[in-house]
Amino acid sequence: MVDEQAIKAAQEKFGALLRKQLDRVEVLKNEGAPVDYSKLDKLIIGVCGGDGIGPYICASAQRVMEFLLADKLKAGKAEIRVIDGLTIERRVEVMKAIPDDTLAELKACHVILKGPTTTPKKGDPWPNIESANVAMRKELDLFANVRPVSVPELGIDWTFFRENTEGSYALGSDGINVTDDLAMDFCVATSQGTDRILRAGFDFAKKTGKNYVSVITKGNIIKTTDGKFLSMAEEIAKEYPEVKWDDWFIDITTAKLIDPARRSAFKVFVLPNLYGDIITDEAAQIQGGVGTAGSANIGTKYAMFEAIHGSAPRMVTEGRAQYADPCSMIKAVAMMMDHIGEAEKAKKLNMALDICCQFEKKLVMTGRDTGATGNEFADYIMETMQRPDIEKVWQGYIDAAIAAAKN
Ligand code: IPM
Ligand code: MG
């Protein structure tokens, strides 16, 4: 017997979801122009430690940020605000992905540096509330998740543009258990949301001269939402005649990223939310692990910069949080510098990260007391940035690595 009552209840819930998404479309239609950072009297930077190792690695990254922005901070042209309400304890206390007062504090900033936050799943000791990351991306409309991965000696220079507010994530906490036996989740693609992420990828490819975009979907199976992503890509690509583009399915793309004969040809990827989540972990692993990758979440009004890994609560319970590697958060600082118009500072920091983490390795991080602490490593990075010959040193290491890879 079909449970008509259950269908009716599910239809009502579905109707409410549709109304909310259609309201969102109206908001997207009236989206303003992006913030011009050069016009701000004062740049407000929020620092949000998060959970587990988050406050530790975030504090180390904050020191690097303060070092880079020392002049601006002193002149009152930038201000750092520490926001500490985004912990799992606090979120559970108010049973919200982001407590209201914390959200108001976040919205009073222009850019945010955020440590990893614990994301509960069914069966965890915490109630199964929505992820703070996902909520922040939605609340601040951070639609483009930009994740660069580079391994010069393998010829790899990839930039991922992951759609960050729609796809399978948009209603990830709003699925419906229609009956005890039937669970349904939903995937969302709007014209406005798809258009802006595709344009972000194509604009970047054009501006940087990378000139090659790969659009990744599973459009042969997920015909409606991924189908829309793909057909809009076909149209938008026509506006970028100088940018070469192609499309791939997500499954073969995961294989091609580990195919030495093909992978170095890829440059810019544009892809829906869930595929972007999965494949950027794979890409980061090729670069040296998720601890080596930073992540920028860009919107028109706000931007948030974070590590791509989780909060590693075990390191805290085992008393070794001070040995957690802050490099992914420091990488996020470099991405923030680029975003706020400090390209030179970003470049220097990226060179120092390469020298310290990949090449010179005067200090190493092991996650235990056999290695350096996060703060010691941050000091090493700041010292390296001050070397007058940093550019030459960096180029030397890169050239040697390329030569070694050829042999
Ligand atoms: C990421 C993370 C997040 C995501 C989690 C922590 C919610 O995996 O930023 O890739 O799934 O997007
Ligand atoms: Mg992820």
Short mmCIF file of C-alpha atoms and ligand atoms in Angstrom, two decimals:
data_model
loop_
_atom_site.label_atom_id
_atom_site.label_comp_id
_atom_site.label_asym_id
_atom_site.label_seq_id
_atom_site.Cartn_x
_atom_site.Cartn_y
_atom_site.Cartn_z
CA MET A 1 0.00 0.00 0.00
CA VAL A 2 1.45 3.37 -1.02
CA ASP A 3 1.55 5.70 1.98
CA GLU A 4 -0.32 8.69 0.55
CA GLN A 5 0.09 10.59 3.83
CA ALA A 6 3.87 10.26 3.59
CA ILE A 7 3.86 11.47 -0.01
CA LYS A 8 1.80 14.48 0.93
CA ALA A 9 4.09 15.36 3.83
CA ALA A 10 7.15 15.00 1.58
CA GLN A 11 5.53 17.12 -1.13
CA GLU A 12 4.95 19.88 1.39
CA LYS A 13 8.55 19.80 2.50
CA PHE A 14 9.72 19.75 -1.11
CA GLY A 15 7.48 22.72 -1.90
CA ALA A 16 9.09 24.72 0.90
CA LEU A 17 12.56 23.88 -0.45
CA LEU A 18 11.56 24.97 -3.94
CA ARG A 19 10.20 28.27 -2.62
CA LYS A 20 13.47 28.98 -0.81
CA GLN A 21 15.56 28.21 -3.88
CA LEU A 22 13.38 30.37 -6.11
CA ASP A 23 13.75 33.21 -3.59
CA ARG A 24 17.50 32.69 -3.82
CA VAL A 25 17.34 33.01 -7.60
CA GLU A 26 15.70 36.42 -7.18
CA VAL A 27 18.52 37.50 -4.85
CA LEU A 28 21.13 36.25 -7.33
CA LYS A 29 19.51 38.23 -10.12
CA ASN A 30 20.23 41.42 -8.16
CA GLU A 31 23.77 40.60 -7.15
CA GLY A 32 25.95 43.72 -6.82
CA ALA A 33 29.44 44.38 -8.20
CA PRO A 34 32.41 42.78 -6.40
CA VAL A 35 34.10 44.72 -3.57
CA ASP A 36 36.89 46.99 -4.75
CA TYR A 37 39.49 46.54 -2.01
CA SER A 38 41.53 49.49 -3.20
CA LYS A 39 38.61 51.81 -2.34
CA LEU A 40 38.20 50.69 1.28
CA ASP A 41 39.31 53.08 4.03
CA LYS A 42 40.03 50.13 6.25
CA LEU A 43 40.15 46.43 5.45
CA ILE A 44 38.53 44.34 8.20
CA ILE A 45 39.96 40.83 8.47
CA GLY A 46 38.15 38.29 10.65
CA VAL A 47 40.10 35.37 12.09
CA CYS A 48 38.04 32.41 13.13
CA GLY A 49 40.00 29.56 14.76
CA GLY A 50 37.36 26.83 14.49
CA ASP A 51 37.71 23.43 16.19
CA GLY A 52 40.41 20.90 17.02
CA ILE A 53 43.79 22.00 15.66
CA GLY A 54 42.07 25.00 14.01
CA PRO A 55 42.87 27.63 16.69
CA TYR A 56 46.52 26.46 16.77
CA ILE A 57 47.24 26.55 13.05
CA CYS A 58 45.14 29.68 12.65
CA ALA A 59 47.18 31.50 15.29
CA SER A 60 50.41 30.63 13.44
CA ALA A 61 48.89 31.81 10.15
CA GLN A 62 47.68 35.00 11.81
CA ARG A 63 51.26 35.80 12.84
CA VAL A 64 52.37 35.49 9.22
CA MET A 65 49.47 37.69 8.14
CA GLU A 66 50.37 40.33 10.75
CA PHE A 67 53.95 40.25 9.54
CA LEU A 68 52.88 40.81 5.92
CA LEU A 69 50.37 43.53 6.71
CA ALA A 70 52.42 45.25 9.44
CA ASP A 71 52.43 48.62 7.65
CA LYS A 72 48.72 48.60 6.90
CA LEU A 73 47.85 47.51 10.44
CA LYS A 74 50.01 50.24 11.92
CA ALA A 75 48.55 52.89 9.65
CA GLY A 76 45.01 51.81 10.57
CA LYS A 77 44.35 50.70 6.98
CA ALA A 78 43.68 47.14 8.12
CA GLU A 79 42.26 45.63 11.29
CA ILE A 80 42.26 42.03 12.48
CA ARG A 81 39.30 40.85 14.53
CA VAL A 82 39.42 37.49 16.28
CA ILE A 83 36.01 35.81 16.20
CA ASP A 84 35.81 32.88 18.58
CA GLY A 85 32.17 31.77 18.47
CA LEU A 86 32.46 29.18 15.72
CA THR A 87 33.27 26.16 17.90
CA ILE A 88 31.33 22.92 17.78
CA GLU A 89 30.43 23.33 21.48
CA ARG A 90 28.89 26.73 20.82
CA ARG A 91 27.14 25.58 17.66
CA VAL A 92 25.62 22.62 19.49
CA GLU A 93 24.60 24.85 22.40
CA VAL A 94 22.48 27.01 20.08
CA MET A 95 21.80 24.12 17.64
CA LYS A 96 22.83 26.22 14.64
CA ALA A 97 25.52 25.78 12.02
CA ILE A 98 26.66 29.33 12.80
CA PRO A 99 25.41 31.12 15.95
CA ASP A 100 23.58 34.38 15.11
CA ASP A 101 26.03 36.65 16.96
CA THR A 102 29.00 34.96 15.26
CA LEU A 103 27.35 35.37 11.86
CA ALA A 104 26.84 39.08 12.56
CA GLU A 105 30.54 39.40 13.49
CA LEU A 106 31.55 37.59 10.30
CA LYS A 107 29.34 39.83 8.20
CA ALA A 108 31.04 42.91 9.66
CA CYS A 109 34.34 41.79 8.05
CA HIS A 110 35.48 42.01 4.43
CA VAL A 111 37.63 38.89 4.39
CA ILE A 112 37.95 35.98 6.80
CA LEU A 113 40.69 33.54 7.66
CA LYS A 114 39.02 30.40 8.97
CA GLY A 115 40.43 27.32 10.68
CA PRO A 116 38.85 23.90 10.09
CA THR A 117 35.55 23.23 11.87
CA THR A 118 34.20 19.86 12.97
CA THR A 119 31.46 18.60 10.66
CA PRO A 120 29.25 16.08 12.49
CA LYS A 121 27.86 13.08 10.63
CA LYS A 122 25.19 10.60 11.64
CA GLY A 123 26.39 8.52 14.59
CA ASP A 124 28.91 11.07 15.93
CA PRO A 125 28.70 12.13 19.58
CA TRP A 126 27.55 15.57 18.35
CA PRO A 127 24.02 16.22 17.06
CA ASN A 128 23.97 15.97 13.27
CA ILE A 129 23.82 19.75 12.62
CA GLU A 130 24.75 21.38 9.31
CA SER A 131 28.43 21.93 8.55
CA ALA A 132 29.69 25.39 9.56
CA ASN A 133 31.78 25.54 6.36
CA VAL A 134 28.84 24.86 4.14
CA ALA A 135 26.63 27.27 6.08
CA MET A 136 29.24 30.04 5.85
CA ARG A 137 29.63 29.53 2.12
CA LYS A 138 25.86 29.80 1.71
CA GLU A 139 25.29 32.67 4.19
CA LEU A 140 28.08 34.83 2.74
CA ASP A 141 27.33 33.62 -0.81
CA LEU A 142 30.92 32.50 -1.40
CA PHE A 143 30.18 30.93 -4.74
CA ALA A 144 33.65 30.20 -6.09
CA ASN A 145 35.88 27.77 -4.27
CA VAL A 146 39.27 28.34 -5.86
CA ARG A 147 41.91 25.69 -5.17
CA PRO A 148 45.30 25.86 -6.88
CA VAL A 149 47.58 22.83 -7.06
CA SER A 150 51.05 23.08 -8.48
CA VAL A 151 53.93 20.61 -8.86
CA PRO A 152 56.42 22.39 -11.16
CA GLU A 153 58.70 19.37 -11.61
CA LEU A 154 55.77 17.37 -12.97
CA GLY A 155 54.54 20.25 -15.10
CA ILE A 156 51.37 20.45 -12.99
CA ASP A 157 49.75 23.88 -12.63
CA TRP A 158 46.04 23.38 -11.97
CA THR A 159 43.40 25.76 -10.66
CA PHE A 160 40.05 24.33 -9.63
CA PHE A 161 36.92 26.48 -9.67
CA ARG A 162 34.49 24.48 -7.59
CA GLU A 163 30.91 25.76 -7.44
CA ASN A 164 30.40 26.34 -3.74
CA THR A 165 26.78 27.17 -2.99
CA GLU A 166 24.68 24.76 -5.06
CA GLY A 167 24.86 21.18 -6.36
CA SER A 168 24.46 18.33 -3.90
CA TYR A 169 25.55 20.57 -1.03
CA ALA A 170 22.81 23.21 -1.26
CA LEU A 171 20.19 20.96 0.33
CA GLY A 172 22.58 18.47 1.87
CA SER A 173 20.97 18.93 5.30
CA ASP A 174 17.45 19.17 3.85
CA GLY A 175 16.92 15.71 2.38
CA ILE A 176 13.61 13.99 3.09
CA ASN A 177 13.00 10.62 4.72
CA VAL A 178 9.74 10.05 2.87
CA THR A 179 9.09 6.79 4.78
CA ASP A 180 11.33 4.59 6.93
CA ASP A 181 12.40 2.90 3.69
CA LEU A 182 12.76 5.83 1.29
CA ALA A 183 15.33 8.61 1.66
CA MET A 184 15.70 11.36 -0.95
CA ASP A 185 18.38 14.03 -1.34
CA PHE A 186 18.35 16.87 -3.85
CA CYS A 187 20.80 18.53 -6.20
CA VAL A 188 20.40 22.18 -7.22
CA ALA A 189 21.61 24.10 -10.28
CA THR A 190 20.37 27.60 -11.05
CA SER A 191 21.15 29.53 -14.23
CA GLN A 192 22.61 32.40 -12.17
CA GLY A 193 24.75 30.15 -9.98
CA THR A 194 26.04 28.11 -12.91
CA ASP A 195 26.73 31.18 -15.03
CA ARG A 196 28.86 32.93 -12.40
CA ILE A 197 31.11 29.97 -11.62
CA LEU A 198 31.66 29.21 -15.32
CA ARG A 199 32.52 32.84 -15.99
CA ALA A 200 34.87 32.92 -13.00
CA GLY A 201 36.79 29.98 -14.49
CA PHE A 202 36.84 31.30 -18.04
CA ASP A 203 37.78 34.83 -16.89
CA PHE A 204 40.66 33.41 -14.87
CA ALA A 205 41.87 31.30 -17.81
CA LYS A 206 41.81 34.36 -20.05
CA LYS A 207 43.35 36.80 -17.55
CA THR A 208 46.22 34.49 -16.59
CA GLY A 209 46.91 33.33 -20.14
CA LYS A 210 46.37 29.73 -19.04
CA ASN A 211 43.78 29.65 -21.80
CA TYR A 212 42.42 26.17 -21.24
CA VAL A 213 39.29 25.23 -19.28
CA SER A 214 38.03 21.72 -18.58
CA VAL A 215 34.41 21.51 -17.46
CA ILE A 216 33.81 18.41 -15.35
CA THR A 217 30.38 16.83 -14.89
CA LYS A 218 28.59 13.51 -15.00
CA GLY A 219 26.15 14.95 -17.49
CA ASN A 220 25.46 11.58 -19.13
CA ILE A 221 23.85 10.33 -15.90
CA ILE A 222 22.85 13.38 -13.85
CA LYS A 223 21.07 14.80 -16.82
CA THR A 224 19.20 17.75 -15.39
CA THR A 225 21.59 19.66 -13.12
CA ASP A 226 24.87 18.51 -14.66
CA GLY A 227 23.19 18.74 -18.06
CA LYS A 228 22.48 22.42 -17.35
CA PHE A 229 26.07 22.98 -16.23
CA LEU A 230 27.36 21.52 -19.47
CA SER A 231 24.97 23.24 -21.84
CA MET A 232 25.62 26.60 -20.19
CA ALA A 233 29.36 25.95 -20.53
CA GLU A 234 28.89 25.45 -24.28
CA GLU A 235 27.19 28.83 -24.55
CA ILE A 236 29.56 30.78 -22.29
CA ALA A 237 32.64 29.31 -23.99
CA LYS A 238 31.55 31.04 -27.21
CA GLU A 239 32.21 34.37 -25.47
CA TYR A 240 35.83 33.34 -24.86
CA PRO A 241 37.11 32.42 -28.32
CA GLU A 242 40.74 32.67 -27.15
CA VAL A 243 40.21 30.10 -24.40
CA LYS A 244 40.36 26.45 -25.45
CA TRP A 245 37.87 24.29 -23.57
CA ASP A 246 36.63 20.74 -23.33
CA ASP A 247 34.44 18.65 -21.08
CA TRP A 248 35.17 15.48 -19.18
CA PHE A 249 33.21 13.19 -16.93
CA ILE A 250 34.22 13.15 -13.31
CA ASP A 251 35.14 9.45 -13.20
CA ILE A 252 37.67 9.55 -16.02
CA THR A 253 39.01 12.87 -14.70
CA THR A 254 39.97 11.21 -11.40
CA ALA A 255 41.94 8.68 -13.45
CA LYS A 256 43.56 11.26 -15.71
CA LEU A 257 44.88 13.26 -12.76
CA ILE A 258 47.23 10.36 -12.07
CA ASP A 259 48.07 9.78 -15.75
CA PRO A 260 51.53 11.31 -16.28
CA ALA A 261 50.93 11.46 -20.04
CA ARG A 262 47.79 13.60 -19.74
CA ARG A 263 47.67 15.45 -16.47
CA SER A 264 50.11 18.26 -17.16
CA ALA A 265 47.95 19.41 -20.07
CA PHE A 266 45.09 20.38 -17.72
CA LYS A 267 45.04 23.97 -16.51
CA VAL A 268 41.72 25.29 -15.22
CA PHE A 269 38.86 23.09 -14.04
CA VAL A 270 35.29 24.26 -13.48
CA LEU A 271 33.00 21.83 -11.75
CA PRO A 272 29.92 21.36 -9.57
CA ASN A 273 30.25 21.29 -5.79
CA LEU A 274 30.56 17.60 -4.88
CA TYR A 275 32.92 16.67 -7.73
CA GLY A 276 35.03 19.67 -6.80
CA ASP A 277 35.18 18.54 -3.18
CA ILE A 278 36.34 15.05 -4.09
CA ILE A 279 38.79 15.81 -6.85
CA THR A 280 40.55 18.66 -5.03
CA ASP A 281 41.56 16.25 -2.26
CA GLU A 282 43.01 13.94 -4.92
CA ALA A 283 44.83 16.85 -6.56
CA ALA A 284 46.17 18.08 -3.21
CA GLN A 285 47.49 14.59 -2.50
CA ILE A 286 49.46 14.71 -5.76
CA GLN A 287 50.98 17.96 -4.55
CA GLY A 288 52.05 16.44 -1.24
CA GLY A 289 48.89 16.02 0.81
CA VAL A 290 45.85 18.00 1.90
CA GLY A 291 48.08 19.80 4.42
CA THR A 292 49.83 21.56 1.53
CA ALA A 293 46.76 23.08 -0.08
CA GLY A 294 44.88 26.30 0.60
CA SER A 295 41.38 27.18 -0.41
CA ALA A 296 39.75 30.50 -1.30
CA ASN A 297 35.99 30.92 -1.05
CA ILE A 298 35.13 33.98 -3.08
CA GLY A 299 31.88 35.90 -3.30
CA THR A 300 31.03 39.37 -4.53
CA LYS A 301 30.78 40.88 -1.05
CA TYR A 302 32.90 38.59 1.14
CA ALA A 303 35.76 36.16 0.80
CA MET A 304 36.92 33.43 3.18
CA PHE A 305 40.25 31.61 3.15
CA GLU A 306 40.82 28.24 4.75
CA ALA A 307 42.74 24.97 4.78
CA ILE A 308 41.23 22.16 2.75
CA HIS A 309 41.61 19.59 5.53
CA GLY A 310 39.64 18.87 8.69
CA SER A 311 40.09 19.72 12.38
CA ALA A 312 42.04 16.57 13.43
CA PRO A 313 40.48 16.41 16.94
CA ARG A 314 42.66 13.40 17.77
CA MET A 315 45.77 15.60 17.73
CA VAL A 316 44.20 17.70 20.47
CA THR A 317 43.14 14.75 22.65
CA GLU A 318 46.61 13.29 22.28
CA GLY A 319 48.12 16.62 23.38
CA ARG A 320 50.03 17.36 20.18
CA ALA A 321 47.98 20.16 18.61
CA GLN A 322 50.95 22.53 18.77
CA TYR A 323 52.72 20.21 16.30
CA ALA A 324 49.93 20.46 13.71
CA ASP A 325 51.19 21.69 10.33
CA PRO A 326 49.97 25.27 9.72
CA CYS A 327 51.11 25.36 6.07
CA SER A 328 47.67 24.94 4.52
CA MET A 329 46.44 27.91 6.59
CA ILE A 330 49.52 29.91 5.63
CA LYS A 331 48.82 29.03 2.01
CA ALA A 332 45.33 30.41 2.61
CA VAL A 333 46.96 33.66 3.82
CA ALA A 334 48.85 33.84 0.51
CA MET A 335 45.56 33.46 -1.36
CA MET A 336 44.07 36.22 0.77
CA MET A 337 46.99 38.53 -0.07
CA ASP A 338 46.35 37.95 -3.77
CA HIS A 339 42.66 38.64 -3.32
CA ILE A 340 43.13 41.94 -1.45
CA GLY A 341 45.52 43.29 -4.08
CA GLU A 342 48.84 42.36 -2.42
CA ALA A 343 50.15 40.21 -5.27
CA GLU A 344 53.84 40.80 -4.43
CA LYS A 345 53.34 39.66 -0.83
CA ALA A 346 51.43 36.62 -2.04
CA LYS A 347 54.23 35.72 -4.42
CA LYS A 348 56.90 36.00 -1.74
CA LEU A 349 54.91 33.94 0.72
CA ASN A 350 54.30 31.23 -1.87
CA MET A 351 58.02 31.11 -2.64
CA ALA A 352 58.85 30.84 1.07
CA LEU A 353 56.30 28.03 1.45
CA ASP A 354 57.88 26.12 -1.46
CA ILE A 355 61.40 26.61 -0.08
CA CYS A 356 60.54 25.64 3.51
CA CYS A 357 58.08 22.80 2.88
CA GLN A 358 59.41 21.17 -0.27
CA PHE A 359 63.05 22.02 -0.88
CA GLU A 360 65.25 23.31 1.91
CA LYS A 361 63.32 21.71 4.80
CA LYS A 362 65.54 23.11 7.58
CA LEU A 363 62.65 22.35 9.89
CA VAL A 364 60.23 19.50 9.36
CA MET A 365 56.82 18.90 10.79
CA THR A 366 55.94 15.39 11.90
CA GLY A 367 52.76 16.15 13.84
CA ARG A 368 54.63 15.09 17.02
CA ASP A 369 57.41 16.30 19.29
CA THR A 370 59.89 14.68 16.89
CA GLY A 371 59.35 17.71 14.63
CA ALA A 372 58.88 21.46 14.80
CA THR A 373 55.86 23.19 16.30
CA GLY A 374 53.53 25.16 14.07
CA ASN A 375 54.83 28.43 15.51
CA GLU A 376 58.46 27.46 14.92
CA PHE A 377 57.57 26.62 11.33
CA ALA A 378 55.79 29.98 10.92
CA ASP A 379 58.98 31.69 12.19
CA TYR A 380 61.00 29.75 9.61
CA ILE A 381 58.65 30.92 6.85
CA MET A 382 58.84 34.55 8.00
CA GLU A 383 62.65 34.40 8.15
CA THR A 384 62.74 32.90 4.66
CA MET A 385 60.54 35.69 3.30
CA GLN A 386 63.10 38.21 4.52
CA ARG A 387 66.00 36.67 2.62
CA PRO A 388 67.04 39.26 0.03
CA ASP A 389 67.89 36.50 -2.49
CA ILE A 390 64.63 34.57 -2.01
CA GLU A 391 63.62 34.79 -5.66
CA LYS A 392 66.98 33.45 -6.86
CA VAL A 393 67.00 30.68 -4.25
CA TRP A 394 63.48 29.65 -5.19
CA GLN A 395 64.21 29.65 -8.93
CA GLY A 396 67.32 27.55 -8.30
CA TYR A 397 65.32 24.90 -6.44
CA ILE A 398 62.62 24.85 -9.12
CA ASP A 399 65.14 24.48 -11.95
CA ALA A 400 66.93 21.67 -10.10
CA ALA A 401 63.65 19.84 -9.43
CA ILE A 402 62.64 20.11 -13.09
CA ALA A 403 66.04 18.81 -14.20
CA ALA A 404 65.88 15.92 -11.70
CA ALA A 405 62.38 14.95 -12.85
CA LYS A 406 63.63 14.76 -16.46
CA ASN A 407 66.36 12.26 -15.58
C1 IPM B 1 36.23 21.00 1.94
C2 IPM B 1 35.75 20.13 3.07
C3 IPM B 1 34.31 20.54 3.41
C4 IPM B 1 33.46 20.25 2.20
C5 IPM B 1 33.73 19.89 4.66
C6 IPM B 1 34.61 20.06 5.85
C7 IPM B 1 32.35 20.40 4.95
O1 IPM B 1 35.83 18.79 2.74
O2 IPM B 1 36.30 22.21 2.13
O3 IPM B 1 36.53 20.45 0.88
O4 IPM B 1 32.92 19.14 2.07
O5 IPM B 1 33.32 21.14 1.37
MG MG B 2 36.77 18.41 0.89
#
